[in-house]
CSV table of C-alpha atoms and ligand atoms in Angstrom, one decimal:
chain,number,residue,atom,x,y,z
G,1,UNK,CA,102.4,120.3,123.4
G,2,UNK,CA,101.2,118.3,120.4
G,3,UNK,CA,100.1,119.4,117.0
G,4,UNK,CA,97.2,117.9,115.0
G,5,UNK,CA,95.3,118.5,111.8
G,6,UNK,CA,91.6,119.3,112.1
G,7,UNK,CA,89.5,120.3,109.1
G,8,UNK,CA,92.2,121.9,107.0
G,9,UNK,CA,94.2,123.5,109.9
G,10,UNK,CA,97.3,122.5,111.9
G,11,UNK,CA,96.6,123.4,115.5
G,12,UNK,CA,97.6,122.5,119.0
G,13,UNK,CA,95.6,119.7,120.6
G,14,UNK,CA,94.4,121.9,123.4
G,15,UNK,CA,92.7,124.1,120.8
G,16,UNK,CA,91.0,121.3,119.0
G,17,UNK,CA,87.2,121.1,119.2
G,18,UNK,CA,84.7,118.7,117.5
G,19,UNK,CA,81.0,119.4,117.6
G,20,UNK,CA,78.9,117.5,120.2
G,21,UNK,CA,76.6,116.8,117.2
G,22,UNK,CA,79.3,115.0,115.3
G,23,UNK,CA,77.9,111.8,113.8
G,24,UNK,CA,81.1,110.0,114.3
G,25,UNK,CA,80.6,110.5,118.1
G,26,UNK,CA,76.9,110.0,118.1
G,27,UNK,CA,76.5,107.1,115.7
G,28,UNK,CA,79.9,105.7,114.8
G,29,UNK,CA,79.2,107.2,111.4
G,30,UNK,CA,82.7,107.5,110.0
G,31,UNK,CA,85.9,105.8,108.9
G,32,UNK,CA,89.5,105.8,109.9
G,33,UNK,CA,92.9,104.7,108.7
G,34,UNK,CA,95.8,103.7,110.8
G,35,UNK,CA,99.1,104.3,109.0
G,36,UNK,CA,102.8,104.0,109.9
G,37,UNK,CA,105.5,106.5,109.2
G,38,UNK,CA,109.1,105.4,108.9
G,39,UNK,CA,111.8,108.1,108.9
G,40,UNK,CA,109.2,110.9,108.2
G,41,UNK,CA,107.3,109.1,105.4
G,42,UNK,CA,104.1,107.1,105.5
G,43,UNK,CA,104.4,103.6,104.0
G,44,UNK,CA,101.7,103.0,101.3
G,45,UNK,CA,99.9,106.3,101.9
G,46,UNK,CA,98.1,106.1,98.6
G,47,UNK,CA,96.8,102.6,99.3
G,48,UNK,CA,95.4,103.8,102.6
G,49,UNK,CA,93.7,106.8,101.1
G,50,UNK,CA,92.3,104.7,98.3
G,51,UNK,CA,90.7,102.4,100.8
G,52,UNK,CA,89.3,105.3,102.7
G,53,UNK,CA,87.9,106.9,99.6
G,54,UNK,CA,86.3,103.7,98.4
G,55,UNK,CA,84.6,103.3,101.8
G,56,UNK,CA,83.6,106.9,102.0
G,57,UNK,CA,81.9,106.5,98.6
G,58,UNK,CA,80.1,103.4,99.8
G,59,UNK,CA,78.8,105.2,102.9
G,60,UNK,CA,78.2,108.4,101.0
G,61,UNK,CA,80.5,110.5,103.2
G,62,UNK,CA,81.9,113.3,101.1
G,63,UNK,CA,85.7,113.2,101.0
G,64,UNK,CA,87.6,115.6,98.8
G,65,UNK,CA,91.0,115.0,100.4
G,66,UNK,CA,93.8,114.7,97.8
G,67,UNK,CA,96.7,112.4,98.5
G,68,UNK,CA,99.0,115.4,98.1
G,69,UNK,CA,97.1,117.4,100.8
G,70,UNK,CA,97.1,114.6,103.3
G,71,UNK,CA,100.7,113.8,102.5
G,72,UNK,CA,101.7,117.4,103.2
G,73,UNK,CA,99.6,117.6,106.4
G,74,UNK,CA,101.2,114.4,107.7
G,75,UNK,CA,104.7,115.6,106.9
G,76,UNK,CA,104.1,118.8,108.7
G,77,UNK,CA,102.7,117.0,111.7
G,78,UNK,CA,105.7,114.5,111.8
G,79,UNK,CA,108.1,117.5,111.7
G,80,UNK,CA,106.3,119.7,114.2
G,81,UNK,CA,105.8,116.8,116.7
G,82,UNK,CA,109.4,115.7,116.1
G,83,UNK,CA,108.4,112.1,115.6
G,84,UNK,CA,109.6,110.7,112.2
G,85,UNK,CA,108.7,107.1,113.3
G,86,UNK,CA,105.0,107.3,114.0
G,87,UNK,CA,101.6,105.9,114.3
G,88,UNK,CA,99.4,108.1,112.1
G,89,UNK,CA,95.7,108.1,112.4
G,90,UNK,CA,93.2,109.8,110.0
G,91,UNK,CA,89.6,109.9,111.2
G,92,UNK,CA,86.9,111.0,108.8
G,93,UNK,CA,83.3,111.4,110.0
G,94,UNK,CA,80.1,112.6,108.3
G,95,UNK,CA,80.3,115.7,110.5
G,96,UNK,CA,77.6,117.3,112.6
G,97,UNK,CA,74.1,115.8,112.5
G,98,UNK,CA,72.1,118.0,110.2
G,99,UNK,CA,69.6,116.0,108.3
G,100,UNK,CA,68.1,113.4,110.5
G,101,UNK,CA,69.5,109.9,110.1
G,102,UNK,CA,69.9,109.8,106.3
G,103,UNK,CA,73.3,108.9,104.8
G,104,UNK,CA,73.6,112.3,103.3
G,105,UNK,CA,76.9,113.3,101.7
G,106,UNK,CA,76.2,117.0,101.5
G,107,UNK,CA,77.3,118.0,105.1
G,108,UNK,CA,80.6,119.2,106.4
G,109,UNK,CA,82.7,116.1,107.1
G,110,UNK,CA,85.2,116.2,110.0
G,111,UNK,CA,88.8,115.3,109.2
G,112,UNK,CA,91.2,114.7,112.0
G,113,UNK,CA,94.8,113.6,111.7
G,114,UNK,CA,97.0,112.7,114.7
G,115,UNK,CA,100.5,111.4,114.9
G,116,UNK,CA,102.1,109.6,117.9
G,117,UNK,CA,105.6,108.2,118.4
G,118,UNK,CA,105.6,104.6,117.3
G,119,UNK,CA,106.1,102.0,120.0
G,120,UNK,CA,106.7,98.5,118.7
G,121,UNK,CA,105.8,95.2,120.2
G,122,UNK,CA,108.7,93.6,122.1
G,123,UNK,CA,111.3,91.8,119.9
G,124,UNK,CA,110.6,88.7,122.1
G,125,UNK,CA,107.1,88.5,120.7
G,126,UNK,CA,108.3,88.4,117.1
G,127,UNK,CA,110.9,85.8,118.0
G,128,UNK,CA,108.6,83.5,119.8
G,129,UNK,CA,105.4,84.1,117.9
G,130,UNK,CA,101.9,85.2,119.1
G,131,UNK,CA,99.5,83.0,120.9
G,132,UNK,CA,95.9,83.1,119.5
G,133,UNK,CA,92.5,81.8,120.6
G,134,UNK,CA,89.4,81.1,118.5
G,135,UNK,CA,86.9,83.9,119.2
G,136,UNK,CA,83.2,83.4,119.8
G,137,UNK,CA,82.7,86.8,118.2
G,138,UNK,CA,81.7,86.2,114.6
G,139,UNK,CA,82.3,88.2,111.4
G,140,UNK,CA,79.2,88.5,109.2
G,141,UNK,CA,80.2,87.7,105.7
G,142,UNK,CA,76.8,88.8,104.4
G,143,UNK,CA,77.4,92.3,105.7
G,144,UNK,CA,79.3,95.0,103.8
G,145,UNK,CA,80.7,96.4,107.0
G,146,UNK,CA,83.7,94.2,107.8
G,147,UNK,CA,85.2,95.3,104.5
G,148,UNK,CA,85.3,98.9,105.7
G,149,UNK,CA,87.3,100.4,108.4
G,150,UNK,CA,84.4,102.1,110.1
G,151,UNK,CA,84.3,103.7,113.6
G,152,UNK,CA,82.2,100.7,114.8
G,153,UNK,CA,85.1,98.7,116.2
G,154,UNK,CA,83.3,97.0,119.1
G,155,UNK,CA,83.2,93.5,117.5
G,156,UNK,CA,87.0,93.6,117.0
G,157,UNK,CA,87.5,95.0,120.5
G,158,UNK,CA,85.3,92.3,122.1
G,159,UNK,CA,87.2,89.6,120.2
G,160,UNK,CA,90.6,91.1,121.2
G,161,UNK,CA,89.5,91.4,124.9
G,162,UNK,CA,88.5,87.8,124.8
G,163,UNK,CA,92.1,87.0,123.8
G,164,UNK,CA,93.6,89.2,126.4
G,165,UNK,CA,91.3,87.7,129.1
G,166,UNK,CA,92.6,84.2,128.0
G,167,UNK,CA,96.2,85.4,128.3
G,168,UNK,CA,96.6,85.4,124.5
G,169,UNK,CA,97.7,88.0,122.0
G,170,UNK,CA,94.9,87.8,119.5
G,171,UNK,CA,91.7,86.2,118.5
G,172,UNK,CA,90.8,84.4,115.2
G,173,UNK,CA,87.4,85.5,114.1
G,174,UNK,CA,85.3,83.0,112.1
G,175,UNK,CA,82.3,84.0,109.9
G,176,UNK,CA,78.7,82.6,110.2
G,177,UNK,CA,79.8,79.5,108.3
G,178,UNK,CA,82.6,78.7,110.6
G,179,UNK,CA,85.2,79.8,108.0
G,180,UNK,CA,88.3,81.8,109.1
G,181,UNK,CA,87.9,85.5,108.4
G,182,UNK,CA,90.7,87.3,110.2
G,183,UNK,CA,92.3,88.0,113.5
G,184,UNK,CA,90.6,90.7,115.6
G,185,UNK,CA,92.9,93.5,114.4
G,186,UNK,CA,94.9,92.0,111.6
G,187,UNK,CA,94.7,89.6,108.6
G,188,UNK,CA,95.8,86.0,108.7
G,189,UNK,CA,98.0,83.9,106.4
G,190,UNK,CA,99.0,80.3,106.6
G,191,UNK,CA,101.8,78.4,104.8
G,192,UNK,CA,101.1,74.8,103.6
G,193,UNK,CA,103.7,72.9,101.5
G,194,UNK,CA,105.4,76.1,100.4
G,195,UNK,CA,102.2,77.9,99.3
G,196,UNK,CA,100.7,80.9,101.1
G,197,UNK,CA,97.0,81.1,101.7
G,198,UNK,CA,94.8,83.8,103.1
G,199,UNK,CA,91.0,84.0,103.2
G,200,UNK,CA,89.2,86.0,100.4
G,201,UNK,CA,87.5,89.3,101.3
G,202,UNK,CA,84.0,87.7,100.8
G,203,UNK,CA,84.7,85.7,104.0
G,204,UNK,CA,84.0,88.9,105.9
G,205,UNK,CA,87.3,90.7,106.5
G,206,UNK,CA,89.0,94.0,106.1
G,207,UNK,CA,91.2,94.1,102.9
G,208,UNK,CA,94.3,95.0,104.8
G,209,UNK,CA,97.0,97.1,103.1
G,210,UNK,CA,99.7,94.9,104.6
G,211,UNK,CA,97.9,91.8,103.4
G,212,UNK,CA,98.0,93.3,99.9
G,213,UNK,CA,101.7,94.1,100.2
G,214,UNK,CA,102.5,90.5,101.3
G,215,UNK,CA,100.5,89.2,98.3
G,216,UNK,CA,102.5,91.5,96.1
G,217,UNK,CA,105.8,90.5,97.6
G,218,UNK,CA,104.9,86.8,97.2
G,219,UNK,CA,104.0,87.4,93.5
G,220,UNK,CA,107.3,89.2,92.9
G,221,UNK,CA,109.4,86.5,94.6
G,222,UNK,CA,107.8,83.3,93.1
G,223,UNK,CA,106.0,82.3,96.2
G,224,UNK,CA,102.6,80.9,95.3
G,225,UNK,CA,99.8,82.6,97.2
G,226,UNK,CA,96.1,81.7,97.1
G,227,UNK,CA,93.1,83.5,98.4
G,228,UNK,CA,91.0,80.6,99.6
G,229,UNK,CA,88.5,79.6,102.2
G,230,UNK,CA,90.2,78.4,105.4
G,231,UNK,CA,88.8,76.4,108.2
G,232,UNK,CA,90.2,76.2,111.8
G,233,UNK,CA,91.5,72.7,110.8
G,234,UNK,CA,93.6,74.4,108.1
G,235,UNK,CA,95.2,76.6,110.8
G,236,UNK,CA,95.9,73.6,113.1
G,237,UNK,CA,97.4,71.8,110.1
G,238,UNK,CA,99.4,74.6,108.8
G,239,UNK,CA,103.2,74.5,108.4
G,240,UNK,CA,103.4,78.2,109.4
G,241,UNK,CA,100.9,80.9,110.3
G,242,UNK,CA,101.3,84.7,110.6
G,243,UNK,CA,99.3,87.9,111.0
G,244,UNK,CA,99.6,91.2,109.1
G,245,UNK,CA,98.8,94.7,109.9
G,246,UNK,CA,100.2,98.2,109.3
G,247,UNK,CA,101.6,98.7,112.8
G,248,UNK,CA,103.0,95.3,113.5
G,249,UNK,CA,103.9,94.3,109.9
G,250,UNK,CA,104.3,90.5,109.9
G,251,UNK,CA,103.8,88.7,113.3
G,252,UNK,CA,104.4,85.0,113.5
G,253,UNK,CA,101.8,82.8,115.2
G,254,UNK,CA,103.0,80.1,117.6
G,255,UNK,CA,99.7,78.6,118.9
G,256,UNK,CA,96.0,78.5,118.6
G,257,UNK,CA,93.9,77.6,121.6
G,258,UNK,CA,97.1,76.4,123.3
G,259,UNK,CA,97.9,73.9,120.5
G,260,UNK,CA,101.1,74.6,118.6
G,261,UNK,CA,100.8,75.9,115.1
G,262,UNK,CA,103.5,74.9,112.6
G,263,UNK,CA,106.5,74.1,114.7
G,264,UNK,CA,105.3,76.4,117.5
G,265,UNK,CA,107.9,79.0,116.3
G,266,UNK,CA,108.3,81.4,113.4
G,267,UNK,CA,108.7,79.4,110.1
G,268,UNK,CA,111.2,80.0,107.3
G,269,UNK,CA,108.8,81.6,104.8
G,270,UNK,CA,107.4,83.9,107.6
G,271,UNK,CA,110.9,85.0,108.4
G,272,UNK,CA,111.7,85.5,104.7
G,273,UNK,CA,108.6,87.6,104.1
G,274,UNK,CA,109.5,89.7,107.2
G,275,UNK,CA,112.8,90.5,105.5
G,276,UNK,CA,111.1,91.3,102.1
G,277,UNK,CA,108.6,93.5,103.9
G,278,UNK,CA,111.4,95.4,105.6
G,279,UNK,CA,113.2,95.9,102.3
G,280,UNK,CA,110.0,97.2,100.7
G,281,UNK,CA,109.6,99.7,103.6
G,282,UNK,CA,113.2,100.8,103.0
G,283,UNK,CA,112.6,101.5,99.3
H,301,LIG,N1,91.6,93.5,110.0
H,301,LIG,C1,91.2,94.4,110.9
H,301,LIG,C2,89.9,94.1,111.6
H,301,LIG,C3,92.0,95.5,111.3
H,301,LIG,O1,91.6,96.4,112.2
H,301,LIG,C4,93.2,95.7,110.6
H,301,LIG,C5,94.1,96.9,111.0
H,301,LIG,N2,93.7,98.0,110.2
H,301,LIG,C6,93.6,94.8,109.6
H,301,LIG,C7,92.8,93.7,109.3
H,301,LIG,C8,94.9,95.0,108.9
H,301,LIG,O2,94.8,96.1,108.0
H,301,LIG,P1,96.1,96.9,107.5
H,301,LIG,O3,97.1,96.0,107.0
H,301,LIG,O4,95.5,97.8,106.5
H,301,LIG,O5,96.6,97.6,108.8
């Protein structure tokens, strides 16, 4: 038996029902957030909800969820499902199709929150680093959509599948100019001569919450960090490279298209940032 939150109520999953007219289902007309709970509390809940709200405003999906309401619902779910260390997903859709295809914000949005026990990647992967490939799936930097975590995830999934088919962990997605945007499901950083660098959002990427935390930690610890345009050559020439996302935190990269990146193993600044991130989670 599992408990979930649907439209203001905590119910058992077997009792949950979403309209067959829901625009999230029919049109991918919705947003989601993936969060991580540690010891019964979500890390950076407010930042996740701020990103969701900003995107909801852009897409004109009504969203009157308060941080307090969502926080309370998640706490109750973590408790009832007895999983304090959890993957937490909030899905928000425009709700049932009511007014043709307009982006109308006056309908009844659907809000679903689910929690699942968290299962981490193997330690071995963190120790050795992830293998990446360059994807042929492009990010469109002229589009607003990569900046929002919409339900249209197929470009990311196609890129990720390309990596899996090639025996790799992840796929670096370039934009239409051949500049690095992000990995299929995470943001990307390099280290070069002691400086961190990550592509700016206008390159066509999701402004990750973990990316922001890493930039904040760098600032607080006198590590210079630039948002700058990166080319694949910058990745091949990097001293270190790592990926960030909420679930995996900071994942070192060991190779790109089978060529070693950095020393082909986690670099010292990557390891230091992993420690700083863990400390921030602990606080
Ligand atoms: N880019 C993409 C395409 C993603 O799916 C994710 C995961 N949400 C990220 C970056 C990292 O974002 P966050 O740090 O907020 O998990």
